[in-house]
Short mmCIF file of C-alpha atoms in Angstrom, two decimals:
data_model
loop_
_atom_site.label_atom_id
_atom_site.label_comp_id
_atom_site.label_asym_id
_atom_site.label_seq_id
_atom_site.Cartn_x
_atom_site.Cartn_y
_atom_site.Cartn_z
CA UNK A 82 103.79 136.87 182.93
CA UNK A 83 107.29 138.58 182.00
CA UNK A 84 110.58 138.31 183.10
CA UNK A 85 111.52 141.93 183.16
CA UNK A 86 114.89 143.65 182.99
CA UNK A 87 115.23 147.40 183.41
CA UNK A 88 117.44 148.92 181.08
CA UNK A 89 118.72 152.23 182.25
CA UNK A 90 119.88 154.52 179.60
CA UNK A 91 120.75 158.20 180.87
CA UNK A 92 121.76 159.62 177.66
CA UNK A 93 120.20 163.03 177.00
CA UNK A 94 122.80 164.03 174.10
CA UNK A 95 119.87 163.97 171.38
CA UNK A 96 117.78 166.61 173.09
CA UNK A 97 117.79 170.32 172.78
CA UNK A 98 117.57 170.89 176.65
CA UNK A 99 119.56 169.38 179.04
CA UNK A 100 118.28 167.33 182.08
CA UNK A 101 116.60 164.22 180.61
CA UNK A 102 119.71 162.48 182.14
CA UNK A 103 118.06 162.88 185.61
CA UNK A 104 114.68 161.56 184.50
CA UNK A 105 115.21 157.87 185.62
CA UNK A 106 116.70 158.93 189.05
CA UNK A 107 113.72 161.38 189.52
CA UNK A 108 111.36 158.29 188.89
CA UNK A 109 113.33 156.27 191.46
CA UNK A 110 112.77 159.14 193.81
CA UNK A 111 109.17 158.95 193.47
CA UNK A 112 109.16 155.41 193.94
CA UNK A 113 111.19 155.62 197.17
CA UNK A 114 108.88 158.48 198.23
CA UNK A 115 105.84 156.31 198.25
CA UNK A 116 107.88 153.29 199.81
CA UNK A 117 107.44 151.40 196.65
CA UNK A 118 110.01 148.79 196.14
CA UNK A 119 109.80 148.37 192.50
CA UNK A 120 113.32 149.36 191.46
CA UNK A 121 114.52 147.12 194.18
CA UNK A 122 112.67 144.10 192.72
CA UNK A 123 113.42 144.48 189.16
CA UNK A 124 117.13 143.67 188.14
CA UNK A 125 118.67 146.47 185.95
CA UNK A 126 121.40 147.20 183.37
CA UNK A 127 122.86 150.49 183.45
CA UNK A 128 124.09 151.51 179.76
CA UNK A 129 127.34 153.57 179.63
CA UNK A 130 126.57 157.13 177.91
CA UNK A 131 128.28 160.02 176.21
CA UNK A 132 126.83 162.85 178.24
CA UNK A 133 129.88 164.44 179.06
CA UNK A 134 129.94 165.53 175.19
CA UNK A 135 127.54 168.11 175.90
CA UNK A 136 130.63 170.18 176.61
CA UNK A 137 132.01 169.95 173.25
CA UNK A 138 131.53 172.24 170.34
CA UNK A 139 128.70 171.25 168.17
CA UNK A 140 130.17 170.72 164.69
CA UNK A 141 127.03 168.96 163.09
CA UNK A 142 124.45 171.93 163.26
CA UNK A 143 121.76 169.68 161.07
CA UNK A 144 122.36 166.73 163.35
CA UNK A 145 123.81 167.77 166.72
CA UNK A 146 126.34 165.22 168.42
CA UNK A 147 125.04 162.61 165.90
CA UNK A 148 128.43 160.68 166.13
CA UNK A 149 127.87 160.38 169.90
CA UNK A 150 124.06 159.50 169.32
CA UNK A 151 125.21 156.66 166.89
CA UNK A 152 127.40 155.02 169.63
CA UNK A 153 124.71 155.50 172.03
CA UNK A 154 122.17 153.82 170.03
CA UNK A 155 124.60 150.79 169.20
CA UNK A 156 125.21 150.50 172.95
CA UNK A 157 121.21 150.58 173.74
CA UNK A 158 120.56 148.06 170.64
CA UNK A 159 123.30 145.67 172.04
CA UNK A 160 122.10 145.68 175.32
CA UNK A 161 118.30 145.12 174.33
CA UNK A 162 119.14 142.56 171.87
CA UNK A 163 121.23 140.64 174.57
CA UNK A 164 118.47 141.09 177.04
CA UNK A 165 115.96 139.52 174.56
CA UNK A 166 118.06 136.73 173.70
CA UNK A 167 118.29 135.84 177.44
CA UNK A 168 114.41 135.67 177.07
CA UNK A 169 113.89 138.59 179.20
CA UNK A 170 111.60 141.79 178.76
CA UNK A 171 113.58 144.91 178.19
CA UNK A 172 111.69 147.80 179.89
CA UNK A 173 113.80 150.78 178.71
CA UNK A 174 114.12 154.01 180.73
CA UNK A 175 115.82 156.59 178.86
CA UNK A 176 116.88 160.23 178.82
CA UNK A 177 115.92 161.54 175.37
CA UNK A 178 114.12 160.06 172.80
CA UNK A 179 116.74 159.53 170.23
CA UNK A 180 117.55 156.36 172.00
CA UNK A 181 114.39 154.72 170.68
CA UNK A 182 116.25 153.99 167.35
CA UNK A 183 118.59 151.98 169.33
CA UNK A 184 115.73 150.10 171.08
CA UNK A 185 113.97 149.06 167.93
CA UNK A 186 117.17 148.20 166.18
CA UNK A 187 117.95 145.97 169.23
CA UNK A 188 114.56 144.54 169.17
CA UNK A 189 114.80 143.69 165.05
CA UNK A 190 118.36 142.40 165.72
CA UNK A 191 116.98 139.70 168.01
CA UNK A 192 114.15 139.09 165.93
CA UNK A 193 115.35 139.52 162.31
CA UNK A 194 112.63 137.77 160.64
CA UNK A 195 109.72 139.34 162.72
CA UNK A 196 107.15 141.73 161.53
CA UNK A 197 107.43 144.63 163.84
CA UNK A 198 104.65 146.98 165.07
CA UNK A 199 105.36 150.27 166.73
CA UNK A 200 102.99 152.02 169.04
CA UNK A 201 104.41 155.73 169.60
CA UNK A 202 102.63 157.61 172.24
CA UNK A 203 104.05 161.25 171.84
CA UNK A 204 103.27 164.93 171.27
CA UNK A 205 105.68 164.58 168.33
CA UNK A 206 106.11 162.71 165.14
CA UNK A 207 109.85 162.45 165.34
CA UNK A 208 110.22 161.94 161.69
CA UNK A 209 112.72 164.43 160.59
CA UNK A 210 116.09 163.52 159.07
CA UNK A 211 119.10 165.79 159.17
CA UNK A 212 118.04 166.74 155.65
CA UNK A 213 114.56 168.34 157.06
CA UNK A 214 115.18 169.23 160.61
CA UNK A 215 114.54 172.74 161.61
CA UNK A 216 116.58 172.20 164.94
CA UNK A 217 119.12 169.49 164.37
CA UNK A 218 118.11 167.84 167.52
CA UNK A 219 118.36 164.16 166.93
CA UNK A 220 115.51 163.18 169.35
CA UNK A 221 113.37 164.45 166.65
CA UNK A 222 114.77 161.94 164.23
CA UNK A 223 114.51 158.21 165.60
CA UNK A 224 111.48 157.01 163.33
CA UNK A 225 113.01 158.64 160.05
CA UNK A 226 116.12 156.38 160.79
CA UNK A 227 114.23 153.49 161.65
CA UNK A 228 112.20 153.80 158.47
CA UNK A 229 115.39 154.98 156.52
CA UNK A 230 113.62 157.84 155.41
CA UNK A 231 115.63 160.96 154.21
CA UNK A 232 112.36 162.89 153.20
CA UNK A 233 114.56 164.48 150.31
CA UNK A 234 111.43 165.95 148.72
CA UNK A 235 111.16 168.05 151.71
CA UNK A 236 114.74 168.82 152.18
CA UNK A 237 115.59 172.17 153.64
CA UNK A 238 119.46 171.51 154.95
CA UNK A 239 122.79 170.62 153.03
CA UNK A 240 124.49 168.13 154.84
CA UNK A 241 128.47 167.73 155.10
CA UNK A 242 130.16 164.24 154.55
CA UNK A 243 130.61 163.44 158.11
CA UNK A 244 127.01 164.06 158.87
CA UNK A 245 125.83 161.99 155.80
CA UNK A 246 128.34 159.15 157.13
CA UNK A 247 126.86 159.44 160.68
CA UNK A 248 123.42 159.69 159.54
CA UNK A 249 123.50 156.35 157.51
CA UNK A 250 125.32 154.69 160.18
CA UNK A 251 122.30 155.64 162.39
CA UNK A 252 119.89 154.38 160.09
CA UNK A 253 121.78 151.18 159.47
CA UNK A 254 122.11 149.92 163.16
CA UNK A 255 120.83 146.29 163.62
CA UNK A 256 120.15 146.07 159.75
CA UNK A 257 120.56 147.77 156.66
CA UNK A 258 116.89 147.49 155.91
CA UNK A 259 113.87 149.65 157.45
CA UNK A 260 113.25 148.04 160.81
CA UNK A 261 109.49 148.15 160.07
CA UNK A 262 106.90 149.29 157.60
CA UNK A 263 104.96 152.51 157.84
CA UNK A 264 101.95 150.98 158.15
CA UNK A 265 102.74 149.11 161.16
CA UNK A 266 103.50 152.53 162.98
CA UNK A 267 100.55 153.89 164.99
CA UNK A 268 101.03 157.26 166.70
CA UNK A 269 98.86 158.10 169.83
CA UNK A 270 98.64 161.92 170.71
CA UNK A 271 100.84 163.49 167.99
CA UNK A 272 100.12 167.18 167.74
CA UNK A 273 103.02 169.41 167.33
CA UNK A 274 104.48 168.63 163.93
CA UNK A 275 106.30 170.37 161.00
CA UNK A 276 105.60 170.27 157.19
CA UNK A 277 108.27 167.80 156.21
CA UNK A 278 106.77 165.52 159.19
CA UNK A 279 103.11 165.83 157.84
CA UNK A 280 103.83 165.12 154.34
CA UNK A 281 105.28 161.64 155.31
CA UNK A 282 102.37 160.76 157.48
CA UNK A 283 100.19 161.72 154.64
CA UNK A 284 102.31 159.92 151.96
CA UNK A 285 102.88 156.90 154.12
CA UNK A 286 99.57 156.91 155.53
CA UNK A 287 100.74 156.69 159.05
CA UNK A 288 97.77 156.61 161.73
CA UNK A 289 97.65 159.15 164.26
CA UNK A 290 95.16 158.65 167.03
CA UNK A 291 94.69 162.29 168.21
CA UNK A 292 93.55 162.88 171.77
CA UNK A 293 90.34 164.60 170.49
CA UNK A 294 89.35 161.66 168.22
CA UNK A 295 89.80 159.02 170.90
CA UNK A 296 87.71 161.00 173.52
CA UNK A 297 85.14 161.60 170.76
CA UNK A 298 85.07 158.05 169.18
CA UNK A 299 85.84 156.38 172.59
CA UNK A 300 89.20 155.21 173.74
CA UNK A 301 88.10 151.47 173.65
CA UNK A 302 86.92 151.68 170.03
CA UNK A 303 90.23 153.29 168.83
CA UNK A 304 92.29 150.93 170.76
CA UNK A 305 90.33 147.73 169.48
CA UNK A 306 90.84 149.38 165.97
CA UNK A 307 94.57 150.06 166.86
CA UNK A 308 95.38 146.76 168.11
CA UNK A 309 93.58 144.93 165.18
CA UNK A 310 95.78 146.98 162.82
CA UNK A 311 98.88 145.64 164.10
CA UNK A 312 97.01 142.00 164.35
CA UNK A 313 99.56 140.48 161.97
CA UNK A 314 102.67 141.69 163.74
CA UNK A 315 104.95 139.14 165.21
CA UNK A 316 106.38 142.00 167.82
CA UNK A 317 105.15 145.04 169.28
CA UNK A 318 107.48 147.90 170.44
CA UNK A 319 105.82 150.53 172.69
CA UNK A 320 107.44 153.83 173.54
CA UNK A 321 105.70 156.36 175.98
CA UNK A 322 107.08 159.87 175.74
CA UNK A 323 105.90 161.98 178.76
CA UNK A 324 105.38 164.80 176.43
CA UNK A 325 102.17 163.10 175.16
CA UNK A 326 100.56 164.05 178.34
CA UNK A 327 98.66 167.28 178.91
CA UNK A 328 101.39 169.42 180.19
CA UNK A 329 98.86 171.83 182.03
CA UNK A 330 97.08 169.08 183.55
CA UNK A 331 100.38 167.00 184.80
CA UNK A 332 103.16 169.43 184.55
CA UNK A 333 106.08 170.93 182.41
CA UNK A 334 108.65 168.28 183.19
CA UNK A 335 109.96 167.55 179.91
CA UNK A 336 112.05 169.04 177.43
CA UNK A 337 109.32 170.11 174.75
CA UNK A 338 105.88 170.39 176.67
CA UNK A 339 102.70 170.48 174.64
CA UNK A 340 99.38 171.39 175.88
CA UNK A 341 96.05 169.50 174.87
CA UNK A 342 97.24 166.06 175.77
CA UNK A 343 96.27 162.59 177.26
CA UNK A 344 95.46 162.26 181.18
CA UNK A 345 97.80 159.55 182.83
CA UNK A 346 94.60 157.20 182.92
CA UNK A 347 94.36 157.24 179.37
CA UNK A 348 97.94 156.41 178.70
CA UNK A 349 97.41 153.29 181.33
CA UNK A 350 94.54 152.42 178.94
CA UNK A 351 96.58 152.59 175.69
CA UNK A 352 99.51 150.73 177.24
CA UNK A 353 97.35 148.11 178.78
CA UNK A 354 95.35 147.11 175.69
CA UNK A 355 98.56 146.46 173.68
CA UNK A 356 100.20 144.58 176.73
CA UNK A 357 96.82 142.28 176.86
CA UNK A 358 97.75 141.24 173.03
CA UNK A 359 100.92 139.34 174.50
CA UNK A 360 102.51 140.86 171.45
CA UNK A 361 104.81 143.39 173.37
CA UNK A 362 108.28 142.28 173.44
CA UNK A 363 109.79 145.80 174.70
CA UNK A 364 108.61 149.05 175.98
CA UNK A 365 110.38 152.26 176.63
CA UNK A 366 109.79 155.44 178.96
CA UNK A 367 111.68 158.80 177.85
CA UNK A 368 111.98 162.53 178.10
CA UNK A 369 111.13 162.91 181.94
CA UNK A 370 113.39 166.10 182.52
CA UNK A 371 112.90 167.08 186.43
CA UNK A 372 114.96 170.34 186.20
CA UNK A 373 112.04 171.81 183.89
CA UNK A 374 109.04 170.68 186.09
CA UNK A 375 106.91 173.47 187.56
CA UNK A 376 105.29 171.37 190.15
CA UNK A 377 108.38 169.70 192.00
CA UNK A 378 108.74 166.03 190.64
CA UNK A 379 105.31 165.59 189.32
CA UNK A 380 106.21 164.34 185.91
CA UNK A 381 108.43 161.67 187.21
CA UNK A 382 105.91 160.51 189.83
CA UNK A 383 103.14 160.47 187.12
CA UNK A 384 105.48 158.34 184.92
CA UNK A 385 106.43 156.17 187.71
CA UNK A 386 102.64 155.73 188.56
CA UNK A 387 102.02 154.44 184.91
CA UNK A 388 105.04 152.25 184.89
CA UNK A 389 104.23 150.80 188.26
CA UNK A 390 100.41 150.20 186.96
CA UNK A 391 101.10 148.77 183.88
CA UNK A 392 103.92 146.27 184.88
CA UNK A 393 103.49 145.46 188.39
CA UNK A 394 101.38 142.58 187.67
CA UNK A 395 103.65 141.51 184.86
CA UNK A 396 106.79 140.71 186.91
#
């Protein structure tokens, strides 16, 4: 159905904890261990990283290493744009979630007039800006950058000129306008947020399908509603952050694990429902951290199982 091209982005400089750069290799090991040749069958591009900069002193505490994140997101955006222009489907495997801004920017650059829909499967809203972030970790900022949302009403940080310049560069990758509209963003499983993010979710009327809601109302009912909501979009991007999974049920092999998440079968159900619309033009898997896994390589094994189940029939 789709001519898939793997885009391997081993960068984890946007995260607060090191180790997500090894997530892709951990997924490949998971495939090898069950004698699955998925990674041999699907051609891949390796994106250059700036991971060596983790040893540098952090000078922008409200947006740590943001200058390097800008460079990395530009690389990812250019790669995704090129893959799409070659009529291939970019299946992006990333270290930390800051790269999602690059992926979305590349999708928009390749389809400048398209109305984009975003399916964000995650425990976190990732709607902070450097002005509101309590941690300064840029993997909590990709959606704010994509929406070009500073959220100054909830400002807690005073930024220096270099940070402001880098943030503006990040927001303008691919296009100087917002990549999509808030009404075309749908969350699945978001349950660990701060006040600044909650304020945007309310004021922008962003839909979040909580785990409890989907189980109470029925997953098929919610997915029919969600796919209808993005029915007028020309292209859909899906991102799957593994911390959307229940860390107590699966494992803690991710940088920011959160309890009471989805089961793997529910994640497969969500992804498959959108793939069936034939509007999905790009997907991303992210935040597998084997260094934090309390069950050997369980998180990478689970992520690969989702990947293989959802995409094996599409190649």
